[in-house]
XYZ file of N, CA and C in Angstrom:
783
model
N 32.443 5.323 26.702
C 31.937 3.983 26.382
C 31.275 3.485 24.806
N 32.213 3.214 24.206
C 31.714 3.334 22.432
C 30.702 2.003 22.448
N 30.342 1.189 22.788
C 29.340 0.163 22.361
C 28.397 -0.047 23.326
N 27.306 -0.577 22.791
C 25.936 -0.978 23.652
C 25.840 -2.609 23.683
N 25.540 -2.564 25.167
C 25.504 -3.943 25.380
C 24.630 -4.555 26.571
N 24.099 -6.160 26.606
C 23.394 -6.254 27.755
C 24.161 -7.497 28.885
N 24.095 -7.140 29.886
C 25.022 -8.319 30.628
C 23.947 -8.642 31.879
N 24.380 -10.109 32.310
C 23.657 -10.668 33.166
C 24.062 -10.338 34.456
N 23.542 -9.857 35.248
C 23.454 -9.643 36.614
C 23.541 -11.158 37.773
N 21.987 -11.674 37.320
C 21.865 -12.569 37.940
C 20.711 -13.727 37.110
N 20.843 -14.982 37.071
C 20.105 -15.593 36.059
C 19.362 -16.519 37.153
N 18.032 -16.454 36.732
C 16.678 -17.201 37.117
C 16.772 -18.434 36.942
N 16.548 -19.212 37.677
C 16.312 -20.591 38.082
C 15.380 -21.053 39.156
N 15.314 -22.354 39.016
C 13.980 -23.086 40.387
C 14.638 -23.330 41.497
N 14.610 -22.773 42.706
C 14.970 -23.400 43.790
C 14.395 -24.519 43.940
N 15.235 -25.087 45.343
C 14.923 -26.581 45.868
C 13.557 -26.541 46.186
N 13.051 -25.199 46.657
C 12.051 -25.457 47.674
C 10.804 -25.105 46.844
N 10.773 -24.676 45.155
C 10.063 -25.154 44.316
C 9.894 -23.255 43.944
N 10.422 -22.304 44.783
C 10.229 -20.652 44.336
C 11.296 -20.726 43.537
N 11.192 -19.387 42.756
C 12.118 -19.082 41.885
C 12.656 -17.908 41.985
N 14.137 -17.904 41.500
C 15.414 -16.728 41.954
C 14.916 -16.000 40.529
N 14.844 -14.632 40.582
C 14.475 -14.151 39.226
C 15.603 -13.487 39.013
N 15.868 -13.474 37.395
C 16.777 -13.072 36.910
C 17.076 -11.087 36.887
N 18.330 -10.751 36.722
C 18.758 -9.382 36.813
C 19.634 -9.098 35.716
N 19.519 -7.962 34.640
C 20.266 -7.783 33.770
C 20.655 -6.323 33.646
N 21.517 -5.907 33.199
C 21.666 -4.187 33.085
C 22.008 -4.045 31.603
N 21.742 -2.721 31.106
C 21.795 -2.448 29.707
C 23.129 -1.336 29.962
N 24.027 -1.721 29.314
C 25.250 -0.647 29.318
C 25.221 0.079 27.691
N 25.179 1.571 27.694
C 25.155 2.298 26.616
C 25.519 3.846 26.784
N 25.633 4.144 25.556
C 26.337 5.515 25.534
C 25.396 6.422 24.967
N 24.359 7.156 25.277
C 23.145 7.934 24.747
C 23.524 9.388 25.368
N 23.013 10.478 24.564
C 23.319 11.738 24.390
C 22.907 12.228 25.944
N 23.832 13.286 26.651
C 23.648 13.440 28.157
C 22.479 15.110 28.149
N 21.600 14.896 28.815
C 20.751 16.637 28.631
C 22.236 17.845 28.606
N 21.734 19.193 28.183
C 22.171 20.005 28.460
C 21.976 21.086 28.676
N 22.409 22.187 29.270
C 21.544 23.653 30.030
C 20.264 24.156 29.267
N 20.541 23.228 28.080
C 18.959 24.316 27.180
C 18.057 23.193 26.836
N 18.559 22.168 26.854
C 17.568 20.763 26.407
C 17.853 19.412 27.111
N 16.535 18.431 27.324
C 16.828 17.550 28.014
C 17.770 16.333 27.328
N 18.056 15.185 27.198
C 18.468 13.955 26.664
C 17.992 13.619 25.700
N 18.400 14.129 24.041
C 17.266 14.010 23.479
C 18.087 12.673 22.463
N 17.040 11.790 21.991
C 17.851 10.415 21.653
C 17.724 10.277 19.738
N 18.487 10.360 19.050
C 18.493 10.356 17.694
C 17.778 9.049 17.329
N 17.509 8.805 16.205
C 16.849 7.653 15.656
C 17.430 6.749 15.425
N 18.835 6.758 15.510
C 19.416 5.231 15.626
C 19.615 5.021 17.208
N 19.895 6.014 18.219
C 19.840 5.441 19.502
C 18.608 4.996 20.051
N 17.447 5.281 19.383
C 16.298 4.882 19.486
C 16.440 3.307 19.390
N 16.680 3.151 17.750
C 16.873 1.761 17.575
C 18.148 1.132 18.237
N 19.035 1.350 18.832
C 20.001 0.814 19.565
C 19.312 0.489 21.115
N 18.458 1.338 21.389
C 17.702 1.225 22.916
C 16.910 0.146 22.642
N 15.873 -0.109 21.683
C 15.142 -1.523 21.258
C 15.916 -2.611 21.132
N 17.012 -2.685 20.303
C 17.570 -3.531 20.281
C 18.247 -4.301 21.212
N 19.043 -3.428 22.314
C 19.241 -3.984 23.761
C 18.168 -4.382 24.133
N 17.187 -3.459 24.771
C 15.966 -4.242 25.109
C 15.458 -5.692 24.781
N 15.956 -5.736 23.650
C 15.376 -7.185 23.243
C 16.053 -8.228 23.912
N 17.425 -7.862 23.692
C 18.095 -8.776 24.825
C 17.564 -9.082 26.463
N 17.438 -7.747 26.949
C 17.083 -7.721 28.365
C 15.879 -8.452 28.222
N 14.517 -8.458 27.637
C 13.448 -9.445 27.906
C 13.855 -10.937 27.369
N 14.500 -10.540 26.612
C 14.687 -12.279 26.389
C 15.462 -12.972 28.248
N 16.266 -11.941 28.267
C 17.006 -12.386 29.554
C 15.720 -12.507 30.635
N 15.104 -11.964 30.669
C 14.161 -11.617 31.892
C 12.738 -12.693 31.897
N 12.508 -12.788 30.633
C 11.017 -13.595 30.117
C 11.644 -14.940 29.992
N 12.467 -15.196 29.988
C 12.788 -16.982 30.025
C 12.854 -17.627 31.380
N 12.437 -18.321 31.558
C 12.040 -19.324 32.789
C 12.109 -20.775 32.686
N 13.228 -20.919 32.961
C 14.056 -22.325 32.745
C 14.404 -22.771 34.451
N 14.707 -24.349 34.568
C 14.908 -24.680 35.592
C 16.356 -24.166 36.150
N 17.267 -24.216 35.150
C 18.607 -23.883 35.813
C 19.165 -22.833 34.956
N 19.582 -21.896 35.844
C 20.134 -20.673 35.150
C 21.279 -20.816 33.808
N 21.735 -21.969 33.806
C 22.827 -22.073 32.448
C 21.767 -21.765 31.224
N 20.462 -22.389 31.158
C 19.344 -22.576 29.967
C 19.157 -21.457 29.897
N 19.002 -20.238 30.370
C 18.554 -19.044 29.853
C 19.034 -18.391 28.791
N 19.878 -17.312 28.833
C 20.549 -16.909 27.602
C 21.839 -17.730 27.403
N 22.886 -18.367 28.289
C 24.061 -18.696 28.155
C 24.236 -20.019 27.132
N 23.396 -20.669 26.845
C 22.937 -21.665 25.971
C 21.981 -21.346 24.960
N 21.500 -20.246 24.365
C 21.063 -19.881 23.322
C 21.922 -19.902 22.023
N 21.334 -20.719 21.101
C 22.728 -20.635 20.018
C 23.193 -19.404 19.765
N 24.221 -19.581 19.108
C 24.793 -18.126 18.406
C 23.580 -17.547 17.492
N 23.274 -18.390 16.346
C 22.402 -18.440 15.196
C 21.108 -17.748 15.496
N 20.948 -17.736 16.770
C 19.950 -17.045 16.965
C 19.280 -15.773 18.106
N 20.807 -15.973 18.966
C 20.984 -14.805 20.335
C 20.676 -13.956 19.880
N 20.788 -12.798 18.545
C 20.497 -11.481 18.326
C 19.104 -11.619 17.477
N 18.349 -12.731 17.341
C 16.970 -12.557 16.630
C 15.977 -11.688 17.636
N 16.156 -12.068 19.165
C 14.928 -11.006 19.418
C 15.182 -9.785 19.809
N 16.467 -9.222 19.709
C 16.806 -7.969 19.962
C 16.859 -7.535 18.538
N 16.925 -7.995 17.508
C 17.060 -7.255 16.009
C 15.594 -6.992 15.699
N 14.834 -8.113 16.061
C 12.906 -8.028 15.746
C 12.399 -6.695 16.341
N 12.998 -6.686 17.678
C 12.050 -5.525 18.025
C 12.662 -4.054 17.802
N 13.917 -3.947 16.991
C 14.121 -2.857 16.377
C 12.655 -2.335 15.279
N 12.542 -3.536 14.833
C 11.129 -3.138 13.671
C 10.197 -1.784 14.356
N 10.022 -2.011 15.630
C 8.991 -1.118 16.394
C 9.467 0.281 15.975
N 11.081 0.639 16.015
C 11.331 1.822 15.702
C 11.244 2.373 14.505
N 10.477 1.348 13.723
C 10.188 1.963 12.148
C 8.631 2.247 11.869
N 7.630 1.612 13.120
C 6.379 1.474 12.823
C 5.811 3.093 13.082
N 5.230 3.840 12.315
C 4.577 4.960 12.244
C 3.735 5.030 13.319
N 2.774 4.078 13.568
C 2.057 3.949 15.174
C 2.676 4.159 16.315
N 3.769 3.476 16.381
C 4.781 3.277 17.524
C 5.168 4.862 17.567
N 5.806 4.996 16.513
C 6.631 6.412 16.336
C 5.677 7.539 17.548
N 4.366 7.914 16.542
C 3.610 8.782 17.127
C 3.568 8.696 18.645
N 3.707 7.616 19.221
C 3.336 7.704 20.752
C 4.417 8.336 21.851
N 5.767 8.138 21.396
C 6.554 8.555 22.155
C 7.361 9.630 21.366
N 7.630 9.511 19.802
C 8.444 10.562 19.136
C 7.575 11.930 19.306
N 7.913 12.536 20.297
C 7.501 14.032 20.202
C 8.298 15.449 20.503
N 8.286 16.021 20.079
C 9.045 17.422 20.378
C 8.840 17.872 21.690
N 10.157 17.954 22.379
C 10.210 18.315 23.531
C 9.733 19.435 24.144
N 9.641 20.479 23.346
C 8.972 21.892 23.809
C 7.265 21.894 23.619
N 6.801 21.497 22.202
C 5.542 21.565 21.794
C 4.893 20.341 22.428
N 5.193 19.020 22.598
C 4.613 17.692 22.639
C 4.013 17.232 21.336
N 4.417 18.248 20.086
C 3.496 17.432 19.421
C 4.347 16.276 18.625
N 3.331 15.064 17.888
C 4.061 13.745 17.292
C 5.055 14.227 16.323
N 5.933 13.227 15.992
C 6.830 13.066 14.912
C 5.744 13.582 13.487
N 6.102 14.274 12.467
C 5.065 14.434 11.427
C 5.247 13.066 10.476
N 3.878 13.018 10.114
C 3.737 11.750 9.198
C 4.643 11.727 8.182
N 4.953 13.051 7.466
C 5.517 13.200 6.193
C 6.771 12.543 6.676
N 7.348 12.964 7.412
C 8.983 12.569 8.121
C 9.447 11.245 8.512
N 8.156 11.138 8.717
C 8.230 9.411 9.022
C 7.989 8.592 7.818
N 7.231 8.918 6.471
C 7.172 8.116 5.563
C 8.716 8.375 4.813
N 9.445 9.407 4.952
C 10.473 9.943 4.644
C 11.741 8.714 4.811
N 11.435 8.932 6.249
C 12.804 8.030 7.023
C 12.644 6.621 6.690
N 11.239 5.952 6.315
C 10.967 4.489 6.126
C 11.379 4.425 4.792
N 11.147 5.312 3.691
C 11.408 5.366 2.156
C 12.917 5.403 2.370
N 13.833 5.661 3.378
C 15.335 5.938 3.320
C 15.890 4.862 3.871
N 14.982 3.938 4.584
C 15.411 2.663 5.106
C 16.793 2.117 5.011
N 16.278 1.794 3.724
C 17.867 0.909 3.150
C 18.668 1.606 2.020
N 18.515 3.301 2.349
C 19.831 3.223 1.895
C 21.028 2.738 2.194
N 21.817 2.626 1.321
C 23.307 1.927 2.330
C 23.034 0.617 2.583
N 22.176 -0.168 2.516
C 21.958 -1.610 2.405
C 23.114 -2.282 1.855
N 23.307 -2.127 0.744
C 23.987 -3.424 0.185
C 25.805 -2.677 0.811
N 25.983 -2.100 1.198
C 27.290 -1.802 1.475
C 27.429 -2.280 3.033
N 25.999 -2.072 4.023
C 26.340 -2.315 5.078
C 26.376 -4.097 5.292
N 25.511 -4.613 4.302
C 25.295 -5.943 4.893
C 26.616 -6.576 3.931
N 27.178 -6.157 3.082
C 28.555 -6.370 2.772
C 29.618 -6.279 3.670
N 29.880 -5.347 4.387
C 30.406 -5.303 5.662
C 30.027 -6.143 6.579
N 28.910 -6.816 7.090
C 28.520 -7.507 7.783
C 29.026 -9.006 7.071
N 29.123 -9.010 6.263
C 29.355 -10.424 5.443
C 31.118 -10.430 5.597
N 31.968 -9.363 5.236
C 33.208 -9.288 5.699
C 33.697 -9.587 6.962
N 33.121 -9.035 8.105
C 33.095 -9.332 9.349
C 32.930 -10.706 9.731
N 31.760 -11.433 9.373
C 31.841 -12.413 9.888
C 32.369 -13.507 9.024
N 33.145 -13.146 7.775
C 34.316 -14.210 7.215
C 35.263 -14.147 7.726
N 35.631 -12.841 8.053
C 37.186 -12.428 8.385
C 37.114 -13.132 9.817
N 36.148 -13.404 10.531
C 36.019 -13.585 12.206
C 36.474 -15.616 11.666
N 35.576 -15.989 10.766
C 35.967 -17.454 10.767
C 37.013 -17.587 10.295
N 37.921 -16.954 9.387
C 39.207 -17.342 8.601
C 40.081 -17.231 9.500
N 40.230 -16.326 10.594
C 41.192 -16.290 11.850
C 41.109 -17.538 12.257
N 39.984 -18.191 12.797
C 39.331 -18.891 13.936
C 39.551 -20.105 13.180
N 39.817 -20.175 12.131
C 39.944 -21.592 11.288
C 41.535 -22.073 10.993
N 42.095 -20.680 10.821
C 43.489 -21.026 9.961
C 44.306 -22.012 11.395
N 45.165 -22.423 10.321
C 46.367 -23.263 10.884
C 47.689 -22.762 10.853
N 47.604 -21.352 10.239
C 48.969 -21.114 10.034
C 49.495 -20.146 11.260
N 50.646 -20.271 11.964
C 50.491 -19.878 12.989
C 51.503 -18.567 12.919
N 51.588 -18.216 11.428
C 52.364 -16.868 11.223
C 51.737 -16.019 10.240
N 50.081 -16.163 10.457
C 49.343 -15.474 9.817
C 49.558 -14.076 9.978
N 49.380 -13.639 8.762
C 49.701 -11.696 8.548
C 47.999 -11.107 9.024
N 47.541 -10.733 9.893
C 46.357 -10.439 10.759
C 45.825 -9.248 9.573
N 47.130 -8.066 9.697
C 46.755 -7.433 9.149
C 46.624 -7.111 7.714
N 47.366 -7.816 6.757
C 47.132 -8.173 5.221
C 45.997 -9.147 5.225
N 45.452 -10.199 6.221
C 44.411 -10.802 5.932
C 43.043 -9.688 5.962
N 43.454 -9.006 6.830
C 42.311 -8.387 7.089
C 41.898 -7.079 5.822
N 43.022 -6.462 5.465
C 42.918 -5.681 4.089
C 42.349 -6.630 3.183
N 43.021 -7.509 2.767
C 43.030 -8.380 1.657
C 41.087 -8.542 1.192
N 41.000 -9.299 2.795
C 39.541 -9.801 2.548
C 38.451 -8.657 2.612
N 38.626 -7.672 3.310
C 37.831 -6.423 3.143
C 37.866 -5.507 1.761
N 39.133 -5.570 1.124
C 38.824 -4.739 -0.151
C 38.089 -6.352 -1.197
N 38.273 -7.435 -1.106
C 37.600 -8.518 -1.772
C 36.270 -8.318 -1.770
N 35.478 -8.111 -0.574
C 34.473 -8.506 0.130
C 33.129 -6.798 -0.089
N 33.994 -5.918 0.368
C 33.465 -4.600 0.502
C 33.337 -3.943 -0.737
N 34.754 -3.872 -1.384
C 35.153 -3.459 -2.307
C 36.028 -2.316 -2.092
N 36.283 -1.952 -0.809
C 36.920 -0.672 -0.594
C 38.410 -1.043 -0.013
N 39.437 -0.062 -0.573
C 40.444 -0.421 -0.822
C 41.019 -0.184 0.958
N 42.262 -0.888 1.192
C 42.495 -1.184 2.700
C 43.087 0.094 3.509
N 43.304 0.882 2.818
C 43.748 2.237 3.390
C 45.466 2.224 4.170
N 45.715 2.515 5.120
C 46.985 2.711 5.287
C 47.674 1.122 6.035
N 48.926 1.026 5.083
C 49.327 -0.214 5.597
C 49.683 -0.612 6.696
N 50.076 0.389 7.708
C 50.386 0.053 8.954
C 49.116 -0.049 10.085
N 48.136 -0.130 9.838
C 46.989 0.122 10.340
C 46.407 -0.959 10.303
N 46.058 -1.435 12.277
C 45.626 -2.897 11.979
C 43.832 -3.139 12.337
N 43.187 -2.988 11.482
C 41.955 -2.708 11.152
C 41.161 -3.974 12.183
N 41.823 -5.224 12.401
C 41.373 -5.897 13.288
C 41.370 -5.492 14.655
N 41.962 -4.468 15.089
C 42.316 -4.167 16.638
C 40.687 -3.537 16.756
N 40.251 -3.155 15.813
C 38.883 -2.294 16.108
C 37.950 -3.340 16.129
N 37.805 -4.591 16.503
C 36.806 -5.631 16.179
C 36.542 -6.309 17.156
N 35.869 -5.721 18.191
C 35.858 -6.209 19.269
C 35.270 -7.572 19.665
N 34.227 -7.583 18.531
C 33.666 -8.861 19.131
C 33.746 -10.163 18.626
N 35.241 -10.027 17.750
C 35.911 -10.861 17.496
C 36.547 -11.693 18.880
N 36.589 -10.911 19.973
C 37.537 -11.870 20.934
C 36.423 -11.391 22.448
N 35.275 -10.911 22.252
C 34.118 -10.562 22.893
C 32.991 -11.331 23.510
N 33.090 -12.617 22.942
C 32.048 -13.700 22.919
C 31.343 -14.025 21.541
N 31.814 -13.390 20.564
C 31.094 -13.935 19.380
C 32.300 -13.987 18.342
N 33.227 -14.456 19.155
C 34.215 -15.101 18.297
C 34.359 -16.392 17.525
N 34.438 -16.672 16.303
C 33.695 -17.708 15.802
C 32.219 -17.648 15.023
N 31.314 -16.407 15.774
C 30.157 -16.316 15.740
C 29.816 -15.323 15.343
N 30.196 -14.578 14.661
C 29.725 -12.965 14.487
C 29.314 -12.933 12.981
N 29.005 -14.293 12.467
C 28.196 -14.256 11.766
C 26.736 -14.243 11.948
N 26.156 -14.557 13.129
C 25.112 -14.722 13.709
C 24.134 -13.484 13.535
N 24.832 -12.355 13.777
C 24.404 -11.386 13.460
C 23.112 -11.334 12.125
N 24.102 -11.541 10.876
C 23.068 -11.675 9.632
C 22.072 -13.024 9.863
N 22.694 -14.033 10.362
C 21.831 -14.985 10.260
C 20.295 -14.882 11.103
N 20.990 -14.064 12.224
C 19.418 -14.430 13.154
C 18.598 -13.291 12.238
N 19.170 -12.111 11.189
C 18.057 -11.237 11.107
C 16.957 -12.139 9.962
N 17.444 -13.279 9.263
C 16.748 -14.150 8.759
C 15.381 -14.498 9.883
N 15.704 -14.886 10.939
C 14.728 -15.137 11.655
C 14.026 -13.980 12.365
N 14.680 -13.049 12.212
C 14.343 -11.886 13.065
C 12.858 -11.030 12.004
N 13.489 -11.622 10.659
C 12.427 -10.788 9.903
C 10.931 -11.731 9.506
N 11.753 -12.867 9.415
C 10.451 -13.914 9.431
C 9.220 -13.707 10.315
N 9.932 -13.942 11.936
C 8.876 -13.669 13.024
C 7.907 -12.244 12.906
N 8.810 -11.271 12.734
C 8.192 -9.839 12.459
C 7.511 -9.898 11.017
N 7.525 -10.039 10.179
C 6.538 -10.263 9.084
C 5.349 -10.938 8.770
N 5.530 -12.258 9.610
C 4.811 -13.506 9.526
C 4.103 -13.444 10.592
N 4.261 -12.874 11.760
C 3.472 -13.223 12.620
C 2.850 -11.353 13.360
N 3.463 -10.594 13.521
C 3.410 -8.925 13.994
C 2.827 -8.164 13.113
N 3.323 -8.145 11.882
C 2.519 -7.321 10.836
C 1.406 -7.954 10.417
N 0.939 -9.178 10.113
C 0.037 -10.095 10.000
C -0.965 -9.726 11.235
N -0.655 -9.967 12.068
C -1.320 -9.881 13.518
C -2.143 -8.473 14.118
N -1.066 -7.706 13.671
C -0.956 -6.140 14.123
C 0.019 -6.165 15.307
N 1.077 -4.878 15.368
C 1.975 -4.952 16.086
C 1.682 -4.813 17.757
N 0.532 -4.455 17.935
C -0.373 -4.878 19.176
C -1.074 -5.579 19.856
N -0.663 -6.572 18.720
C -1.850 -8.056 19.296
C -1.280 -8.337 20.498
N -1.919 -8.265 21.195
C -1.688 -9.127 22.613
C -1.611 -10.419 22.494
N -2.111 -11.368 21.558
C -2.078 -12.553 21.476
C -0.831 -13.103 21.154
N -0.906 -12.596 19.838
C 0.937 -12.505 19.285
C 2.126 -12.476 20.299
N 1.400 -11.569 21.096
C 2.995 -11.008 21.958
C 2.908 -12.058 22.971
N 1.822 -12.575 23.511
C 2.069 -13.952 24.452
C 2.455 -15.147 23.658
N 2.213 -15.194 22.885
C 2.463 -16.270 21.765
C 4.239 -15.918 21.984
N 4.601 -14.928 21.518
C 5.953 -14.756 21.241
C 6.912 -15.052 22.808
N 6.028 -14.258 23.594
C 6.762 -14.452 24.896
C 6.874 -16.235 25.218
N 5.429 -17.007 24.766
C 5.760 -18.179 25.247
C 6.716 -18.955 24.408
N 6.867 -18.800 23.118
C 7.678 -19.762 22.392
C 8.860 -19.481 22.136
N 9.190 -17.992 22.267
C 10.405 -17.458 21.875
C 11.322 -17.509 23.038
N 10.542 -16.769 24.146
C 11.498 -15.849 25.164
C 11.329 -16.825 26.208
N 10.289 -17.334 26.410
C 10.340 -18.177 27.710
C 11.090 -19.660 27.770
N 11.584 -20.084 27.001
C 12.494 -21.216 26.771
C 13.862 -21.005 26.701
N 14.001 -19.630 26.652
C 15.762 -19.447 26.342
C 16.502 -20.726 25.678
N 17.551 -20.785 26.094
C 18.354 -21.875 25.486
C 18.179 -23.353 25.918
N 16.923 -23.470 26.650
C 16.283 -25.182 26.959
C 16.187 -25.850 25.976
N 15.985 -25.284 25.102
C 15.464 -25.856 23.729
C 16.008 -25.467 22.459
N 16.233 -26.060 21.298
C 16.811 -26.003 20.046
C 16.073 -24.524 19.606
N 16.619 -23.705 18.924
C 16.181 -22.530 18.601
C 15.099 -22.881 17.487
N 15.212 -23.862 16.619
C 14.286 -23.763 15.116
C 13.304 -24.604 15.935
N 12.864 -25.140 16.998
C 12.080 -25.891 17.469
C 11.054 -24.471 17.868
N 11.595 -23.663 18.359
C 10.811 -22.298 19.114
C 10.676 -21.595 17.844
N 11.388 -21.459 16.817
C 10.838 -21.036 15.546
C 9.517 -21.559 14.831
N 9.467 -22.939 14.938
C 8.515 -23.574 14.359
C 7.266 -23.568 15.016
N 7.277 -23.403 15.997
C 6.442 -23.611 17.470
C 5.678 -21.817 16.883
N 6.500 -20.715 17.073
C 5.653 -19.533 16.971
C 5.661 -19.208 15.447
N 6.364 -19.634 14.329
C 5.659 -19.675 13.052
C 4.465 -20.407 12.121
N 4.858 -21.547 12.843
C 3.637 -22.681 12.693
C 4.095 -23.058 11.378
N 5.716 -22.953 11.129
C 5.919 -23.828 9.896
C 7.806 -23.513 10.098
N 8.629 -23.946 9.029
C 9.823 -23.810 9.186
C 10.098 -22.311 8.963
N 11.271 -21.669 9.551
C 11.647 -20.335 8.744
C 12.069 -20.150 7.497
N 12.055 -18.876 6.544
C 12.733 -18.784 5.361
C 13.171 -17.211 4.946
N 13.821 -17.195 4.166
C 14.517 -16.027 4.192
C 13.852 -15.112 3.291
N 12.213 -15.451 2.983
C 11.774 -14.162 1.981
C 11.479 -13.036 2.431
N 11.448 -12.967 4.476
C 10.957 -11.607 4.498
C 12.538 -10.933 4.925
N 13.515 -11.514 4.676
C 14.472 -10.747 4.992
C 15.001 -10.143 3.993
N 14.704 -10.838 2.837
C 15.385 -10.291 1.510
C 14.467 -9.089 1.199
N 13.241 -9.084 1.503
C 12.507 -7.709 1.367
C 12.925 -6.993 1.921
N 13.171 -7.218 3.496
C 13.773 -5.729 4.272
C 14.570 -5.333 3.971
N 15.542 -5.814 3.071
C 16.643 -5.010 2.462
C 16.808 -4.701 1.284
N 15.546 -4.840 0.435
C 15.114 -4.462 -0.858
C 15.303 -5.146 -1.717
N 15.505 -6.665 -1.625
C 15.755 -7.933 -2.719
C 14.893 -8.564 -2.686
N 13.493 -7.989 -2.774
C 12.405 -8.768 -2.817
C 12.158 -8.678 -4.333
N 12.890 -8.127 -5.272
C 12.525 -8.228 -6.864
C 13.085 -9.315 -7.749
């Protein structure tokens, strides 16, 4: 299994007698297995993946709506990735890393100097990554908006990839689109949401959690109440304004990818 995702097992809803059917979810991922000489050890990228998917789990388990449909099924594609992307930030917080990133033999926490170097290198390749995401989002839109029944998917993929990411298309017979699973897996005509949701996740994290402290119980409860609990029962813009105390903006996102100058 070369992907990571969260699937709903059971939706939560209010029963006729007023009691609740509690939700359940499963996380699917492919993390390293233990060996004969070492336990299962996660790379930092694995930790970020784990936190990302847990963001989806929390969104599902903490939502509380009358009807199961309005838990995650109705969350707008523009916003569905925001809670999961925001939780990834805890994987970059030195105070958080020191609590669990310990040497499996000595128990010593990760060196502060190493954490500092990791954070300093966080945006290495950010330009290429964001161009890649822009390409996927635009290609997704292109094929779901075409009216040409004879559109050449291979050529379109190669041409757009080269124009947007500046990388050559590669083997003429290769079908890059065949590796783009999201395109037909529920994110069709919605892959742009990964990038757009980062605007919201960065704003929430920088404006509330960084400002109030990543361990702030008050901020955490406000996040649960205004962002997670409503699920898809109200427009995401309403939830964001209630949590932020204002309309969201892209300042924090641009700063997070090194474009704040």
